[in-house]
PDB file of C-alpha atoms in Angstrom:
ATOM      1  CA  UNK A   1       0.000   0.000   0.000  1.00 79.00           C
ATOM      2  CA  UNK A   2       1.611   3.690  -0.516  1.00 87.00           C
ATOM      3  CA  UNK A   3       2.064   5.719   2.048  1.00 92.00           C
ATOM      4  CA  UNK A   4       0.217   8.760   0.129  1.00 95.00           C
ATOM      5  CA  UNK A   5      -2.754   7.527  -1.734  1.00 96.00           C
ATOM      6  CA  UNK A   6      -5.144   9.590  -4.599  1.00 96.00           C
ATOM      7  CA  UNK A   7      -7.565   8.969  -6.860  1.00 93.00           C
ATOM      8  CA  UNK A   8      -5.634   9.550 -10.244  1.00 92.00           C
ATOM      9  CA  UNK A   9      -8.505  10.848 -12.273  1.00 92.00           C
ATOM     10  CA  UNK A  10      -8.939  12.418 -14.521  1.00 96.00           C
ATOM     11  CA  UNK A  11     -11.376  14.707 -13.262  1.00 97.00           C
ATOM     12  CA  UNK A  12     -12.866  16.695 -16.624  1.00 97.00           C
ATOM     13  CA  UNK A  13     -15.207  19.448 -15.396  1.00 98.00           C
ATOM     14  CA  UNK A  14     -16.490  22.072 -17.284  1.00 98.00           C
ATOM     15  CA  UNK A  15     -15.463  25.800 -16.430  1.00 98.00           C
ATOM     16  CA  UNK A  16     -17.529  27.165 -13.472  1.00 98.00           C
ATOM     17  CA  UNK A  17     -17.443  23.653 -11.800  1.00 98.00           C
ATOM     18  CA  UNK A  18     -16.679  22.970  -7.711  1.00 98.00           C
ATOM     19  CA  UNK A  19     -14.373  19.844  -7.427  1.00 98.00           C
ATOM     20  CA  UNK A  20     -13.440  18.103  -4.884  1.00 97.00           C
ATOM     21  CA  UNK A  21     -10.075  15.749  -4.145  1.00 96.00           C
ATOM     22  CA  UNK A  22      -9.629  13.748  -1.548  1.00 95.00           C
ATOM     23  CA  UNK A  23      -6.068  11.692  -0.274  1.00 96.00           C
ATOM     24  CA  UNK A  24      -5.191   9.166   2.628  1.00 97.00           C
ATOM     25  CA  UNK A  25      -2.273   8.789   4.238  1.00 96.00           C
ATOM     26  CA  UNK A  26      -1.063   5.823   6.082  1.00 94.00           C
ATOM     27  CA  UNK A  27       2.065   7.269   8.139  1.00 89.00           C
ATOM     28  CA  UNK A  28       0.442   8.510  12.256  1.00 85.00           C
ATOM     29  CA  UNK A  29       3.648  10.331  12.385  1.00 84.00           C
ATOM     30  CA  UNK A  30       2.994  12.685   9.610  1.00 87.00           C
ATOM     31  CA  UNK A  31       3.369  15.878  10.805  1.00 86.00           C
ATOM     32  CA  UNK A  32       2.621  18.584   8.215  1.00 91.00           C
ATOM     33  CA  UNK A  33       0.044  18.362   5.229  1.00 94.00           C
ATOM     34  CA  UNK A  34       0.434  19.993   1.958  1.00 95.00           C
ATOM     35  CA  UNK A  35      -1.338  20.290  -1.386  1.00 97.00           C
ATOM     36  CA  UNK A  36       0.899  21.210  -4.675  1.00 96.00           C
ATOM     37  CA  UNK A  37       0.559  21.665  -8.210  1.00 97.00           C
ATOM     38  CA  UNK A  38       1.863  20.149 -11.047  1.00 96.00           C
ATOM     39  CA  UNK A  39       1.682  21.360 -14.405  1.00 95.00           C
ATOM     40  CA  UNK A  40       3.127  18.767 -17.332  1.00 91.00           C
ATOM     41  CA  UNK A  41       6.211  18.405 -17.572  1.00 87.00           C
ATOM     42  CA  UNK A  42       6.901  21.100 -14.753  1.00 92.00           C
ATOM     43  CA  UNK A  43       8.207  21.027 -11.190  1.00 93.00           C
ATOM     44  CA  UNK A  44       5.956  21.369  -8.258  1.00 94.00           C
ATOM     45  CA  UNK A  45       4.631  24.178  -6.746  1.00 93.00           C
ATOM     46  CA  UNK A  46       3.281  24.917  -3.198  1.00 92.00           C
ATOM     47  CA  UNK A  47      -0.685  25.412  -3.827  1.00 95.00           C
ATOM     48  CA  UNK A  48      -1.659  25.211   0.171  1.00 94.00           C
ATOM     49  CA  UNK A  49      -0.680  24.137   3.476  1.00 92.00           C
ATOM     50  CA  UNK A  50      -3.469  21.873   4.928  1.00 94.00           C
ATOM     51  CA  UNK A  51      -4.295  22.588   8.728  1.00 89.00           C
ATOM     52  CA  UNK A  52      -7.063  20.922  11.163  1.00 87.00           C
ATOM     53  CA  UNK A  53      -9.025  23.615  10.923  1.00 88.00           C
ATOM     54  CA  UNK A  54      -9.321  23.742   7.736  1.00 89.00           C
ATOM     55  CA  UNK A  55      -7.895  26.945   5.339  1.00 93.00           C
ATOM     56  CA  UNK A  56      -9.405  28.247   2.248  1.00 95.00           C
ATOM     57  CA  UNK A  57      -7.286  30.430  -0.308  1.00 95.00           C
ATOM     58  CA  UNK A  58      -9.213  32.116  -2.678  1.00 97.00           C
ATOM     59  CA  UNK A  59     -10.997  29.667  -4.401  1.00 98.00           C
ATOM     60  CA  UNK A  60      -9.624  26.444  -3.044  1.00 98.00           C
ATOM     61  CA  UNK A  61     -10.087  24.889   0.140  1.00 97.00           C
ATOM     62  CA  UNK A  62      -8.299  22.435   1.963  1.00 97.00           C
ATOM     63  CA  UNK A  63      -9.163  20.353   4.851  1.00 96.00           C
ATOM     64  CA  UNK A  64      -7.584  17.688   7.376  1.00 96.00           C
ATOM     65  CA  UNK A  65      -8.847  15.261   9.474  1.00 94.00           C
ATOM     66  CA  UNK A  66      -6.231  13.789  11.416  1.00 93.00           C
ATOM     67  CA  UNK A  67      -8.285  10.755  12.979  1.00 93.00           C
ATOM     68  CA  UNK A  68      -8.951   9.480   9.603  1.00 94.00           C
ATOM     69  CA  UNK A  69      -5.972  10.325   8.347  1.00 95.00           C
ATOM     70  CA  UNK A  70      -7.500  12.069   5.199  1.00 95.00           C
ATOM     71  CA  UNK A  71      -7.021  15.213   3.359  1.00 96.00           C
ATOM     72  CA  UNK A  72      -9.117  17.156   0.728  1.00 97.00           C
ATOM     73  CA  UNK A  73      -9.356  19.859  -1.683  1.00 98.00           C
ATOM     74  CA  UNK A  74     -12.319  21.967  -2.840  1.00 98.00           C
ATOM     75  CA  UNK A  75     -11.573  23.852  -5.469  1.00 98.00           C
ATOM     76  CA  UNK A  76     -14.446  26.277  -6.417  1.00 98.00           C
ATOM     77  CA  UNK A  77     -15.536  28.328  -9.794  1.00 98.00           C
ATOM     78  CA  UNK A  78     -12.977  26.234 -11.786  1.00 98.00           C
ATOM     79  CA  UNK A  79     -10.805  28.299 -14.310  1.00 98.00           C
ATOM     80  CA  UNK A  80      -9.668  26.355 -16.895  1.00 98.00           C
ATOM     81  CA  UNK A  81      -5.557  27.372 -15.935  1.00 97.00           C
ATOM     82  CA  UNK A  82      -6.526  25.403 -12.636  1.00 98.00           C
ATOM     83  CA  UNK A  83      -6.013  22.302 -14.977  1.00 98.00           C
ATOM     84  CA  UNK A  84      -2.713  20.804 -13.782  1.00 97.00           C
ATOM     85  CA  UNK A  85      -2.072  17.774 -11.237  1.00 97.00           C
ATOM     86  CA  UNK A  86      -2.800  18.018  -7.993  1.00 97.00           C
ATOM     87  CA  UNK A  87      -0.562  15.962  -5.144  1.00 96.00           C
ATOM     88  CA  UNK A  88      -1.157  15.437  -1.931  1.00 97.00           C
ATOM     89  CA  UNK A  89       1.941  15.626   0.296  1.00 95.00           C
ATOM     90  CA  UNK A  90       2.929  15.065   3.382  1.00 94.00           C
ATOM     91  CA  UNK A  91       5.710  15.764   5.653  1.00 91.00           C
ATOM     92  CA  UNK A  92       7.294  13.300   8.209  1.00 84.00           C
ATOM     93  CA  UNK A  93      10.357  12.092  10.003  1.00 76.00           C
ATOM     94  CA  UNK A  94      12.021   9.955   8.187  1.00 67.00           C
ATOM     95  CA  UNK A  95      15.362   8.031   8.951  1.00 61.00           C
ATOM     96  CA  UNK A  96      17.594  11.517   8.631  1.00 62.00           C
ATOM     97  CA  UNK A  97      15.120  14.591   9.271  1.00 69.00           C
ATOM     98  CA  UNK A  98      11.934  15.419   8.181  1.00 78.00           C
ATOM     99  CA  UNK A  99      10.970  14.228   4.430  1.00 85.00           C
ATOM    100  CA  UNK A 100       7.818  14.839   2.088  1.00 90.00           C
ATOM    101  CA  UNK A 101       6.566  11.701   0.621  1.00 92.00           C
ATOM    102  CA  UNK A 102       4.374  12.649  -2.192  1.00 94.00           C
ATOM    103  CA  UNK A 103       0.950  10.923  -4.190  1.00 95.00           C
ATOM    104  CA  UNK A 104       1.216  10.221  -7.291  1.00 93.00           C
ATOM    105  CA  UNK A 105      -0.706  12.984  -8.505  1.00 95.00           C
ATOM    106  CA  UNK A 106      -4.761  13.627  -8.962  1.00 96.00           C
ATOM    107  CA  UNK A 107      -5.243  14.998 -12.688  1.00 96.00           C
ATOM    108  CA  UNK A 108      -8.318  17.520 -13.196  1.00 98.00           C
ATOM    109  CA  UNK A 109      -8.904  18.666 -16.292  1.00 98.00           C
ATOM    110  CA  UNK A 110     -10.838  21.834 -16.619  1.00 98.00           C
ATOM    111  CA  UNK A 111     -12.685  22.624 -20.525  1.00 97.00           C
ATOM    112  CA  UNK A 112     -14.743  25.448 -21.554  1.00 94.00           C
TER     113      UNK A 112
ATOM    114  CA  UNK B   1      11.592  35.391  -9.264  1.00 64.00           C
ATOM    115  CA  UNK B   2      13.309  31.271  -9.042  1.00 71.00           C
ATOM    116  CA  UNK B   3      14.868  30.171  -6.050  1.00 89.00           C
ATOM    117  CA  UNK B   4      16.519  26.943  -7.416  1.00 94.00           C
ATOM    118  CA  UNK B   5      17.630  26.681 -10.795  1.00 95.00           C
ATOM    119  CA  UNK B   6      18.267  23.444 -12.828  1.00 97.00           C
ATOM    120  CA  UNK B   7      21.200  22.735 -15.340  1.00 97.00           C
ATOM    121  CA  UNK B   8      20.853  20.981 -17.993  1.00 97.00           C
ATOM    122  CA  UNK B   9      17.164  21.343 -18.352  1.00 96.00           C
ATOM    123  CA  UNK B  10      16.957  18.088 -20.659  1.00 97.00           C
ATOM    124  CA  UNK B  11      19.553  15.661 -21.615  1.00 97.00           C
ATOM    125  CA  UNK B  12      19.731  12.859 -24.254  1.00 97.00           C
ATOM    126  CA  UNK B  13      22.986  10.850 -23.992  1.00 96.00           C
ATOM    127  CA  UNK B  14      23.732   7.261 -24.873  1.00 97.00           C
ATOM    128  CA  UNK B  15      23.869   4.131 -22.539  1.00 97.00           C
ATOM    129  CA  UNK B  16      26.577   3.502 -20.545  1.00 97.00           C
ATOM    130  CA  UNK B  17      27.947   7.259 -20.286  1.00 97.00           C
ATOM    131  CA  UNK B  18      27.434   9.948 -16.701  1.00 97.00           C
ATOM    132  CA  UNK B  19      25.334  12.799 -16.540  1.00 97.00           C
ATOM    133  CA  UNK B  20      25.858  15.392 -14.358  1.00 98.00           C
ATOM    134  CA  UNK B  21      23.102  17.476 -12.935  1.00 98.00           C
ATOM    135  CA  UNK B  22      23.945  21.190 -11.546  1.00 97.00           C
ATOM    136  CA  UNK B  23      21.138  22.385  -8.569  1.00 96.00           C
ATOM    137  CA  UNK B  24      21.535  25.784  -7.424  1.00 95.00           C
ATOM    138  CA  UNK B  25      19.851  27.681  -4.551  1.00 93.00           C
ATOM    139  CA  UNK B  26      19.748  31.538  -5.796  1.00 93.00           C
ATOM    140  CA  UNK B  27      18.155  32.885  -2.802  1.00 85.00           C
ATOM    141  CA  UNK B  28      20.017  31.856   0.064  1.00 83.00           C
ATOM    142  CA  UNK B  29      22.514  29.235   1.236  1.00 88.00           C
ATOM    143  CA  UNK B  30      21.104  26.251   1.563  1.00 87.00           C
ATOM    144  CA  UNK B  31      23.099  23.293   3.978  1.00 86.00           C
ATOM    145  CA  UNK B  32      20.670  21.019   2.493  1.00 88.00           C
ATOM    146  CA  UNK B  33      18.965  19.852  -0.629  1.00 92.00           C
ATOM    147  CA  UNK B  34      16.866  17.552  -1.944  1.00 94.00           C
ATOM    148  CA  UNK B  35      17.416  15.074  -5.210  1.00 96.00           C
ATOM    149  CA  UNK B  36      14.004  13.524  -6.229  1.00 96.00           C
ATOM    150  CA  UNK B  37      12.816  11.216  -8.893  1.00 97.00           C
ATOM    151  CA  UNK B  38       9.354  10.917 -11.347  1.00 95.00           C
ATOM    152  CA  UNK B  39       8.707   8.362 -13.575  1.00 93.00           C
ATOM    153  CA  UNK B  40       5.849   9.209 -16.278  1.00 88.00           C
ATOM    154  CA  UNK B  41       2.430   8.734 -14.063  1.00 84.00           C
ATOM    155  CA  UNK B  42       4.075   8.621 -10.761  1.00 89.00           C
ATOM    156  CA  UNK B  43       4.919  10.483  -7.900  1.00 89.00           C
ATOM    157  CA  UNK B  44       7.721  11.967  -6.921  1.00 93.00           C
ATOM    158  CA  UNK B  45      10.589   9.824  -5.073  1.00 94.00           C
ATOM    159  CA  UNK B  46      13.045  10.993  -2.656  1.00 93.00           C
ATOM    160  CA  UNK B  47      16.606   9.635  -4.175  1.00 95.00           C
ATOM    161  CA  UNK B  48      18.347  11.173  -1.203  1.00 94.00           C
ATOM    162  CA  UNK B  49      19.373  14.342   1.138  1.00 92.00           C
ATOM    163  CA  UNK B  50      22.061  16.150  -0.131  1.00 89.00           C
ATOM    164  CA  UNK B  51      24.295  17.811   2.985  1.00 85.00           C
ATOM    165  CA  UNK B  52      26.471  20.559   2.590  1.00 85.00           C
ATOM    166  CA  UNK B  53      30.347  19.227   3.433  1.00 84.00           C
ATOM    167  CA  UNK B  54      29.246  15.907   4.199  1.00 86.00           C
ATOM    168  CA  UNK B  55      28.154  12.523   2.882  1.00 89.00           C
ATOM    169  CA  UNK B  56      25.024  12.297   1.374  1.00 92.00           C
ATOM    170  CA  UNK B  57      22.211   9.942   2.618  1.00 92.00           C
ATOM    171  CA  UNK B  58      20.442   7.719   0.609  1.00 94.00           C
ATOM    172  CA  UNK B  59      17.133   6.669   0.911  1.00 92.00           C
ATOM    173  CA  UNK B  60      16.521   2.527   0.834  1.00 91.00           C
ATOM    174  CA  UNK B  61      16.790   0.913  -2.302  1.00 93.00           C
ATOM    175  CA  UNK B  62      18.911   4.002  -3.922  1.00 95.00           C
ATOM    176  CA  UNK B  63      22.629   3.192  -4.908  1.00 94.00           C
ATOM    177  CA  UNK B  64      24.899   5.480  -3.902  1.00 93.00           C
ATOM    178  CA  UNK B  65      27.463   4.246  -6.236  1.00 95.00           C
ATOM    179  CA  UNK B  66      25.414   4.919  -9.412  1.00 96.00           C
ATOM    180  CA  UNK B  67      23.953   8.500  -8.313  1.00 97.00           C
ATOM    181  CA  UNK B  68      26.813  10.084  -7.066  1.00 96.00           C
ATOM    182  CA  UNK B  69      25.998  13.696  -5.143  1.00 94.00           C
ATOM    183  CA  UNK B  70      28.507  16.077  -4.236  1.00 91.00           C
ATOM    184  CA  UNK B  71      27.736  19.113  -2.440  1.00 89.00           C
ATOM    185  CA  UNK B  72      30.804  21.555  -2.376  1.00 82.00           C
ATOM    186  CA  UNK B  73      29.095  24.866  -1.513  1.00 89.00           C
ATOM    187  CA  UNK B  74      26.177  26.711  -0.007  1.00 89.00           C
ATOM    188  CA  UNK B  75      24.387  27.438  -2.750  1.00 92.00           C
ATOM    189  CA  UNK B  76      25.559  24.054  -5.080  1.00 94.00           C
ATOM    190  CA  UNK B  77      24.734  20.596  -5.058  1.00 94.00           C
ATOM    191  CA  UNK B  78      25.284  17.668  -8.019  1.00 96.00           C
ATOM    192  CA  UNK B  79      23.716  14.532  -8.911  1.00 97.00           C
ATOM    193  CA  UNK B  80      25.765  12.317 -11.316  1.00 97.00           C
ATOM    194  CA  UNK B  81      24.265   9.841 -12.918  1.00 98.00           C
ATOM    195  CA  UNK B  82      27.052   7.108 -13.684  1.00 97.00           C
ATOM    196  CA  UNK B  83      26.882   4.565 -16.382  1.00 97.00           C
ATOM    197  CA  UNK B  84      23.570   5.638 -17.393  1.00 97.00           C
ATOM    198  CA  UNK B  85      21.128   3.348 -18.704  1.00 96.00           C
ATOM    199  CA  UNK B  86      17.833   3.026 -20.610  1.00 96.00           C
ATOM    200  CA  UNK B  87      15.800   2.125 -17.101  1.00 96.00           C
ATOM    201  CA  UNK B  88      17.430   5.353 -15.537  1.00 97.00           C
ATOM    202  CA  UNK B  89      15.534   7.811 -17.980  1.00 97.00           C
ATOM    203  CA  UNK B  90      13.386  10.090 -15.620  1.00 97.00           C
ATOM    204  CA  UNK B  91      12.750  13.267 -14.657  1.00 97.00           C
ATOM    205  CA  UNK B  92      15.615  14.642 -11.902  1.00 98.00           C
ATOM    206  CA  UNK B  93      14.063  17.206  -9.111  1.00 97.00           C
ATOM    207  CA  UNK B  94      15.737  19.011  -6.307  1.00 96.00           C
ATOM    208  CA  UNK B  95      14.747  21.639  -3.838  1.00 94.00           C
ATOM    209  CA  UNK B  96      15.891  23.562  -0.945  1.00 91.00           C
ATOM    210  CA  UNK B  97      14.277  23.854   2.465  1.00 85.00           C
ATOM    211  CA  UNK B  98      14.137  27.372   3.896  1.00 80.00           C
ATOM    212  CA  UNK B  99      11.901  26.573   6.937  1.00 76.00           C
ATOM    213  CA  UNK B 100      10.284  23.194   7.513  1.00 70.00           C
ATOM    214  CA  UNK B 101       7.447  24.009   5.925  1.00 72.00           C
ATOM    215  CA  UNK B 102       8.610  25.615   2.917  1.00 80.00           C
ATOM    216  CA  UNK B 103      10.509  23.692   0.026  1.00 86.00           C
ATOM    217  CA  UNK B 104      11.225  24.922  -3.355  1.00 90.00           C
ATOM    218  CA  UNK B 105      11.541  22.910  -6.142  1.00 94.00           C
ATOM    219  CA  UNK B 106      13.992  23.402  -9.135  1.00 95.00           C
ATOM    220  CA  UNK B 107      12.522  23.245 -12.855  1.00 96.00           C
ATOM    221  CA  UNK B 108      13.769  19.427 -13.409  1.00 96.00           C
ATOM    222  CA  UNK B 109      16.180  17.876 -15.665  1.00 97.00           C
ATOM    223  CA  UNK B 110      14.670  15.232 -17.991  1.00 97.00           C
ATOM    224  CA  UNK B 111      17.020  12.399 -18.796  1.00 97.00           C
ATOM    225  CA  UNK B 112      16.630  10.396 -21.593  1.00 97.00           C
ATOM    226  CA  UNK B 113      19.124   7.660 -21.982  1.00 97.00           C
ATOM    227  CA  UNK B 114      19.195   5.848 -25.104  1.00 96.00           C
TER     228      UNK B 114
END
């Protein structure tokens, strides 16, 4: 089983649309929750940190439950430059120091 | 503007030759970095922890003999890739970690190794 787990997708949507990802994570010792952005063929970049509370940005919001180990992202009034991967990351103590460990990657797909 | 740049951005080379990958942190000095790997439809991997002066470590199942990472200076780390083959075409990621929280990614170098 991996560690960070997603639904792949793809998620097509039309402009307008709210969509919503979801991830699991098997590690109790993860400490710090993260969603990024991928674009093909592109590093990652920082979308959101993920806190208990819950923290919206504009129009995405992100959520954590800690108990059930599970993470999610609303993202609201899609634009269709929101399509891009989404991955679900977490941060944890690994062998030397904290590491993220990564999901593979949740594609949405946004048309007009 | 980029915190971390990449050089080369792509690479084609033959089997059974070394690529070296440059990773530089523009924006500050940086005693550690980060060498990752994707494979088309999967996540990223953490190869291993590069540290400033020191050995790197290598996460399980990584050999330290084939990716060989040097990191000389602050703002400088490199990932060789010795006697590259076909199965080692991927895409090459660092970053740098300014606070715990925040990590910054370079652009990538894609490998293709015929």
């Amino acid at each position: 089983r991996k560690e960070v787990e997603q639904d792949p997708g793809p998620f097509n949507v039309p402009e307008g649309a709210t969509v919503a990802f979801n991830c699991t994570y098997s590690n109790s010792a993860s400490q710090s929750f993260f969603w990024y952005r991928q674009d093909c063929r592109k590093e990652p970049k920082l979308l959101m940190s993920v806190y208990s509370s819950g923290n919206e940005d504009g129009r995405f919001t992100a959520q954590l439950n800690r108990a059930s180990q599970y993470i999610s992202l609303l993202i609201r009034d899609s634009k269709l430059s929101d399509s891009a991967t989404y991955l679900c990351v977490v941060n944890r103590r690994g062998g030397y120091g904290n590491k993220l460990v990564f999901g593979a990657g949740t594609i949405l797909r946004v048309k007009s | 503007g980029a915190v971390v740049s990449q050089h080369p951005s792509r690479v084609i080379c033959k089997s059974g030759t070394s690529v070296k990958i440059e990773c530089r942190s523009l924006d500050f000095q940086a005693t550690t970095m980060f060498w990752y790997r994707q494979f088309p439809k999967q996540s990223l991997m953490l190869m291993a922890t590069s540290n400033e002066g020191s050995k790197a470590t290598y996460e399980q199942g990584v050999e330290k003999d084939k990716f060989l990472i040097n990191h000389a200076s602050l703002t400088l780390s490199t990932l060789t890739v010795t006697s590259a083959h076909p199965e080692d075409s991927s895409f090459y990621i660092c970053s740098v970690r300014r606070h715990p929280n925040e990590q910054f990614f370079g652009p990538g170098t894609r490998l293709t190794v015929l």
